[in-house]
Short mmCIF file of C-alpha atoms in Angstrom, two decimals:
data_model
loop_
_atom_site.label_atom_id
_atom_site.label_comp_id
_atom_site.label_asym_id
_atom_site.label_seq_id
_atom_site.Cartn_x
_atom_site.Cartn_y
_atom_site.Cartn_z
CA MET A 1 -80.94 266.87 128.50
CA ASP A 2 -78.75 266.40 131.59
CA THR A 3 -80.94 263.49 132.65
CA ILE A 4 -80.53 261.93 129.20
CA LEU A 5 -76.76 262.29 129.46
CA LYS A 6 -76.72 260.64 132.87
CA LYS A 7 -78.87 257.74 131.67
CA LEU A 8 -76.60 257.23 128.65
CA GLU A 9 -73.51 257.13 130.83
CA GLU A 10 -75.15 254.48 133.00
CA ALA A 11 -76.20 252.44 129.95
CA LEU A 12 -72.64 252.48 128.61
CA ASN A 13 -71.39 250.92 131.83
CA LYS A 14 -74.01 248.16 131.89
CA PRO A 15 -73.62 245.65 129.03
CA TYR A 16 -76.92 243.83 129.77
CA LYS A 17 -79.49 244.95 127.18
CA ARG A 18 -77.26 247.91 126.42
CA TYR A 19 -78.70 248.71 123.01
CA GLU A 20 -82.30 248.22 124.14
CA ASN A 21 -81.67 250.70 126.95
CA ILE A 22 -80.02 253.17 124.57
CA ASP A 23 -83.00 252.88 122.21
CA GLN A 24 -85.32 253.80 125.04
CA ILE A 25 -83.15 256.75 126.10
CA LEU A 26 -82.91 258.14 122.58
CA ASN A 27 -86.66 257.80 122.15
CA GLU A 28 -87.07 259.84 125.32
CA LEU A 29 -84.75 262.45 123.84
CA LYS A 30 -86.98 262.81 120.77
CA LEU A 31 -89.84 263.88 123.03
CA LEU A 32 -87.68 266.70 124.44
CA VAL A 33 -86.43 268.00 121.09
CA PRO A 34 -89.32 270.39 120.27
CA SER A 35 -88.69 272.40 123.45
CA TYR A 36 -85.21 273.29 122.10
CA PHE A 37 -86.44 274.45 118.69
CA ASN A 38 -86.94 278.21 118.20
CA GLU A 39 -88.96 277.87 114.96
CA ILE A 40 -85.79 278.46 112.93
CA SER A 41 -83.14 276.14 114.32
CA MET A 42 -82.18 274.10 117.36
CA ASN A 43 -81.03 276.46 120.09
CA ASP A 44 -77.46 276.73 121.39
CA GLU A 45 -78.09 274.70 124.54
CA TYR A 46 -79.30 271.79 122.43
CA LYS A 47 -76.31 272.06 120.09
CA TYR A 48 -73.86 271.87 122.98
CA LYS A 49 -75.63 269.00 124.75
CA ILE A 50 -76.13 266.92 121.60
CA LYS A 51 -72.37 266.97 121.00
CA ASP A 52 -71.87 265.42 124.44
CA ILE A 53 -74.51 262.80 123.69
CA ASP A 54 -72.85 261.99 120.36
CA LYS A 55 -69.46 261.59 122.06
CA LEU A 56 -70.97 259.12 124.53
CA LEU A 57 -72.51 257.08 121.71
CA HIS A 58 -69.09 256.90 120.03
CA LYS A 59 -67.70 255.20 123.15
CA LEU A 60 -69.74 252.08 122.50
CA PRO A 61 -67.56 249.08 121.54
CA ALA A 62 -67.06 248.12 117.90
CA GLU A 63 -69.68 245.37 117.70
CA TYR A 64 -71.04 244.44 114.28
CA ILE A 65 -74.62 243.90 113.09
CA CYS A 66 -73.71 241.10 110.67
CA ASP A 67 -70.83 238.80 109.74
CA THR A 68 -67.85 241.00 108.83
CA SER A 69 -65.19 238.31 109.23
CA PHE A 70 -62.37 238.52 106.69
CA GLU A 71 -61.16 235.89 104.25
CA PHE A 72 -57.43 235.18 104.25
CA ARG A 73 -55.64 233.20 101.56
CA ASP A 74 -52.06 232.05 101.22
CA LEU A 75 -50.83 234.58 98.66
CA ARG A 76 -47.09 233.99 98.89
CA LYS A 77 -46.85 232.76 95.30
CA VAL A 78 -48.77 235.77 94.01
CA ASN A 79 -46.67 238.05 96.19
CA ASN A 80 -43.45 236.62 94.74
CA ASN A 81 -44.81 236.96 91.23
CA VAL A 82 -45.76 240.61 91.77
CA LEU A 83 -42.39 241.46 93.27
CA LEU A 84 -40.14 239.49 90.94
CA SER A 85 -41.91 239.22 87.61
CA LYS A 86 -43.30 241.57 84.98
CA ASN A 87 -45.39 238.76 83.54
CA ARG A 88 -48.88 239.35 84.87
CA ASN A 89 -50.40 236.29 83.18
CA ASN A 90 -49.20 233.77 85.74
CA PHE A 91 -52.34 234.05 87.84
CA LYS A 92 -56.04 234.75 87.37
CA ILE A 93 -57.45 238.25 87.92
CA GLU A 94 -59.13 236.92 91.09
CA ASP A 95 -55.70 236.11 92.51
CA TYR A 96 -54.41 239.59 91.82
CA LEU A 97 -57.53 241.18 93.32
CA ASP A 98 -57.03 239.10 96.46
CA TYR A 99 -53.43 240.26 96.54
CA VAL A 100 -54.44 243.92 96.21
CA VAL A 101 -56.82 243.53 99.17
CA TYR A 102 -54.14 241.67 101.14
CA TYR A 103 -51.67 244.46 100.39
CA ALA A 104 -54.10 247.18 101.53
CA ARG A 105 -55.07 245.33 104.69
CA LYS A 106 -51.42 244.80 105.64
CA LYS A 107 -50.68 248.49 105.08
CA LEU A 108 -53.67 249.51 107.22
CA ILE A 109 -52.28 247.65 110.24
CA ASN A 110 -48.66 248.61 109.56
CA GLY A 111 -47.55 245.19 108.37
CA ARG A 112 -48.67 243.23 111.43
CA ASP A 113 -50.01 239.70 111.13
CA LEU A 114 -53.42 239.88 109.45
CA ARG A 115 -54.90 236.75 111.02
CA LYS A 116 -54.12 237.93 114.54
CA ASN A 117 -54.87 241.62 114.20
CA PHE A 118 -57.16 242.62 111.35
CA SER A 119 -60.47 241.30 112.71
CA LYS A 120 -59.97 243.49 115.80
CA TYR A 121 -59.21 246.61 113.78
CA ASP A 122 -61.79 249.40 113.67
CA LEU A 123 -61.74 250.84 110.14
CA SER A 124 -63.80 253.95 110.92
CA ASP A 125 -62.49 256.96 109.01
CA ARG A 126 -59.82 254.90 107.21
CA CYS A 127 -61.50 254.85 103.80
CA LEU A 128 -59.13 257.31 102.11
CA ASP A 129 -56.06 255.45 103.38
CA SER A 130 -57.63 252.16 102.31
CA SER A 131 -58.39 253.38 98.79
CA GLU A 132 -54.88 254.78 98.37
CA PHE A 133 -53.36 251.48 99.50
CA VAL A 134 -55.62 249.60 97.06
CA LYS A 135 -54.37 251.86 94.26
CA GLU A 136 -50.75 251.21 95.28
CA GLY A 137 -51.32 247.45 95.26
CA SER A 138 -53.10 247.66 91.91
CA GLU A 139 -50.18 249.53 90.37
CA LEU A 140 -47.83 246.78 91.55
CA CYS A 141 -50.02 244.33 89.64
CA ASP A 142 -50.33 246.60 86.59
CA LEU A 143 -54.08 246.91 87.12
CA GLU A 144 -56.07 249.97 86.08
CA CYS A 145 -57.49 251.36 89.32
CA TYR A 146 -59.58 254.42 90.21
CA ILE A 147 -60.33 256.04 93.56
CA ILE A 148 -64.00 257.03 93.77
CA ARG A 149 -65.43 259.45 96.33
CA ILE A 150 -69.04 259.39 97.50
CA ASP A 151 -70.26 262.65 99.01
CA PRO A 152 -73.36 262.82 101.22
CA GLY A 153 -76.29 263.17 98.87
CA PHE A 154 -73.71 262.66 96.08
CA GLU A 155 -73.09 266.40 96.03
CA GLU A 156 -70.02 267.89 97.72
CA ASP A 157 -71.23 271.51 97.72
CA ALA A 158 -74.37 270.60 99.69
CA ASN A 159 -72.21 269.85 102.77
CA LEU A 160 -75.01 267.84 104.35
CA LEU A 161 -72.95 266.45 107.23
CA ASN A 162 -70.67 269.40 108.04
CA ASN A 163 -67.60 268.26 106.07
CA GLY A 164 -68.08 264.64 107.11
CA GLY A 165 -69.91 261.56 105.90
CA PHE A 166 -68.05 261.04 102.62
CA HIS A 167 -66.56 257.69 101.61
CA TYR A 168 -63.83 256.44 99.28
CA PHE A 169 -63.77 253.12 97.44
CA ASN A 170 -62.04 251.76 94.32
CA ILE A 171 -63.00 250.45 90.92
CA ILE A 172 -60.52 248.23 89.09
CA LYS A 173 -60.84 247.60 85.36
CA HIS A 174 -59.37 244.51 83.70
CA GLN A 175 -60.14 243.35 80.15
CA ASN A 176 -63.45 245.26 80.00
CA ARG A 177 -64.60 243.83 83.32
CA TYR A 178 -64.99 245.97 86.42
CA TYR A 179 -64.46 245.18 90.09
CA LEU A 180 -65.58 247.14 93.13
CA VAL A 181 -62.99 247.14 95.93
CA ASP A 182 -63.85 248.46 99.40
CA VAL A 183 -61.39 247.43 102.10
CA SER A 184 -62.87 249.68 104.81
CA TYR A 185 -66.52 248.74 104.21
CA SER A 186 -66.97 247.02 107.60
CA GLN A 187 -67.01 250.42 109.32
CA PHE A 188 -70.60 250.89 108.13
CA PHE A 189 -71.77 247.80 110.03
CA ILE A 190 -70.66 248.84 113.52
CA ALA A 191 -73.72 248.68 115.76
CA ARG A 192 -73.22 252.07 117.39
CA TYR A 193 -73.60 253.73 113.97
CA CYS A 194 -76.48 251.55 112.73
CA ASN A 195 -79.04 252.09 115.47
CA PHE A 196 -82.37 253.23 113.99
CA SER A 197 -83.20 255.11 117.18
CA ARG A 198 -80.80 257.74 115.80
CA MET A 199 -83.47 258.63 113.25
CA GLY A 200 -85.49 261.67 114.25
CA ILE A 201 -82.85 263.31 116.46
CA PRO A 202 -81.58 266.63 115.07
CA LEU A 203 -77.82 266.99 114.52
CA ILE A 204 -77.11 263.27 115.06
CA PHE A 205 -75.73 261.18 112.18
CA PRO A 206 -78.50 259.02 110.68
CA PRO A 207 -77.84 255.25 110.62
CA THR A 208 -74.97 254.33 108.30
CA ALA A 209 -75.19 252.35 105.06
CA GLY A 210 -74.78 248.97 106.74
CA ALA A 211 -78.07 249.39 108.61
CA TYR A 212 -79.89 249.36 105.27
CA MET A 213 -77.78 246.71 103.57
CA VAL A 214 -78.82 244.04 106.10
CA LEU A 215 -82.55 244.66 105.54
CA ASP A 216 -82.56 243.07 102.08
CA LYS A 217 -81.24 239.59 101.20
CA PHE A 218 -79.62 240.67 97.95
CA ARG A 219 -77.95 243.70 99.52
CA LEU A 220 -76.84 241.64 102.52
CA ASN A 221 -75.23 239.04 100.25
CA ILE A 222 -73.29 241.76 98.42
CA ALA A 223 -72.22 243.34 101.72
CA THR A 224 -71.06 239.96 103.06
CA ILE A 225 -68.91 239.29 99.97
CA ILE A 226 -67.31 242.75 100.10
CA ASN A 227 -66.61 242.52 103.82
CA LYS A 228 -65.17 239.02 103.51
CA PHE A 229 -63.06 239.32 100.36
CA GLY A 230 -62.72 243.10 99.98
CA TRP A 231 -63.90 243.02 96.36
CA ILE A 232 -66.77 241.94 94.12
CA GLU A 233 -67.17 241.83 90.35
CA LEU A 234 -69.29 244.79 89.35
CA ASN A 235 -72.50 244.85 87.33
CA ASP A 236 -75.42 247.28 87.32
CA ASP A 237 -77.43 245.37 89.95
CA ILE A 238 -74.48 245.25 92.34
CA LEU A 239 -73.61 248.92 91.81
CA LYS A 240 -77.20 249.94 92.51
CA ALA A 241 -77.45 247.82 95.65
CA TYR A 242 -74.10 249.05 97.01
CA LEU A 243 -74.94 252.72 96.41
CA ASP A 244 -78.54 252.31 97.59
CA GLY A 245 -77.10 251.68 101.05
CA PHE A 246 -75.38 255.06 101.01
CA ALA A 247 -78.32 256.93 99.46
CA LEU A 248 -80.65 255.56 102.14
CA SER A 249 -78.18 256.48 104.87
CA TYR A 250 -78.15 260.11 103.76
CA ARG A 251 -81.90 260.50 104.35
CA ASN A 252 -83.00 261.81 107.72
CA ALA A 253 -86.36 261.20 109.42
CA LEU A 254 -87.99 264.22 107.77
CA TYR A 255 -87.92 262.34 104.46
CA TYR A 256 -90.41 259.80 105.84
CA GLU A 257 -92.88 262.15 107.56
CA ASN A 258 -95.57 261.75 104.92
CA LYS A 259 -94.36 258.46 103.46
CA ASP A 260 -94.49 254.76 104.21
CA LEU A 261 -91.37 253.39 105.81
CA ILE A 262 -89.95 251.66 102.72
CA TYR A 263 -86.17 251.64 102.58
CA GLU A 264 -85.69 251.68 98.83
CA THR A 265 -84.60 254.24 96.25
CA PRO A 266 -85.89 254.99 92.73
CA TYR A 267 -82.36 255.34 91.36
CA SER A 268 -80.93 253.05 88.69
CA ALA A 269 -77.30 252.13 88.14
CA LYS A 270 -77.25 254.71 85.35
CA ASP A 271 -78.49 257.36 87.76
CA TYR A 272 -75.77 256.49 90.24
CA LYS A 273 -73.11 256.65 87.55
CA ASN A 274 -74.29 260.18 86.80
CA PHE A 275 -74.19 260.94 90.53
CA LEU A 276 -70.58 259.74 90.76
CA ILE A 277 -69.42 261.92 87.87
CA ASN A 278 -71.30 264.95 89.22
CA GLU A 279 -73.78 265.19 86.37
CA ASP A 280 -76.67 264.68 88.77
CA SER A 281 -77.17 264.05 92.49
CA GLN A 282 -79.55 262.74 95.11
CA VAL A 283 -79.75 266.30 96.46
CA ARG A 284 -81.27 267.56 93.21
CA HIS A 285 -84.04 264.97 93.46
CA GLU A 286 -84.76 265.06 97.20
CA GLY A 287 -83.55 268.43 98.51
CA THR A 288 -81.31 269.31 101.43
CA ARG A 289 -84.02 269.48 104.11
CA VAL A 290 -84.54 265.70 104.19
CA LEU A 291 -80.89 264.72 103.65
CA GLY A 292 -77.92 264.75 106.01
CA TYR A 293 -78.24 266.23 109.47
CA GLN A 294 -81.84 266.71 110.50
CA ARG A 295 -82.10 270.34 111.56
CA GLU A 296 -85.62 270.52 112.97
CA PRO A 297 -87.96 268.26 114.99
CA ILE A 298 -90.12 265.62 113.36
CA LYS A 299 -93.90 266.01 113.68
CA ASN A 300 -94.39 262.61 115.31
CA PRO A 301 -91.61 261.90 117.83
CA TYR A 302 -93.26 258.57 118.72
CA ARG A 303 -92.73 257.07 115.29
CA SER A 304 -90.40 254.08 115.11
CA PHE A 305 -88.04 253.80 112.15
CA LYS A 306 -87.16 250.14 112.63
CA GLN A 307 -88.38 247.55 110.15
#
């Protein structure tokens, strides 16, 4: 493990083929994992060392695996309307949604210039703040807005990622149409969190939702729109695709031990709606062993999880 740590430190300081080198190092780590397993759990030495490895991985720069550039519009007229008028019919709903996103983005960077600063801003762990700012902006526009929480495996009590891994987004309703708003979505496309060499390593976060969204053209298109504009009009296909990314990200390598490597889910939009209102969950269908932190070695440490 000490050798792995040393190699990782060296890879962090050498940008040339950095991620290829990290892949190789993590694959070496998988070969060592069984020697730290006591037939019940990973031993204490492993638990201490893996925390150090995880900290090193978090030091990687915020590079993105797809286009997460943001769209900026001149919203001064909408802004003046929101501040000065109670007539909310002056603009289209799309204009108000853009304003809500603009409002939330400005709040996230403390009012600084969006064009100069927002593209450089790492939104990791800012989802609750983002969703609260979206709700504030929606209230200014007299829009009906809800904050929605996604728990790992869609079940809070399962605690699959040790009190972490949850995400907040918003749904806005206007004239019987629904809009998904996710201002912090780009955090799931940061390369250091999307590396598939993470799969198969006990007590390391599996790849985040973005890793799975870019594997499918339809999902990638949805992700691009959300990252660019901050919102997308919601229908059942879009809801399924968006939440598929999270459901896939909650699975660890144990899920695929006796299965083909197909990154899809059997869940429908109706299923996900039941998940979100706690009437059902991914955990109830798949179990805790194969979701969240992997807590034991995989049978085949040589298996690749890339597609």
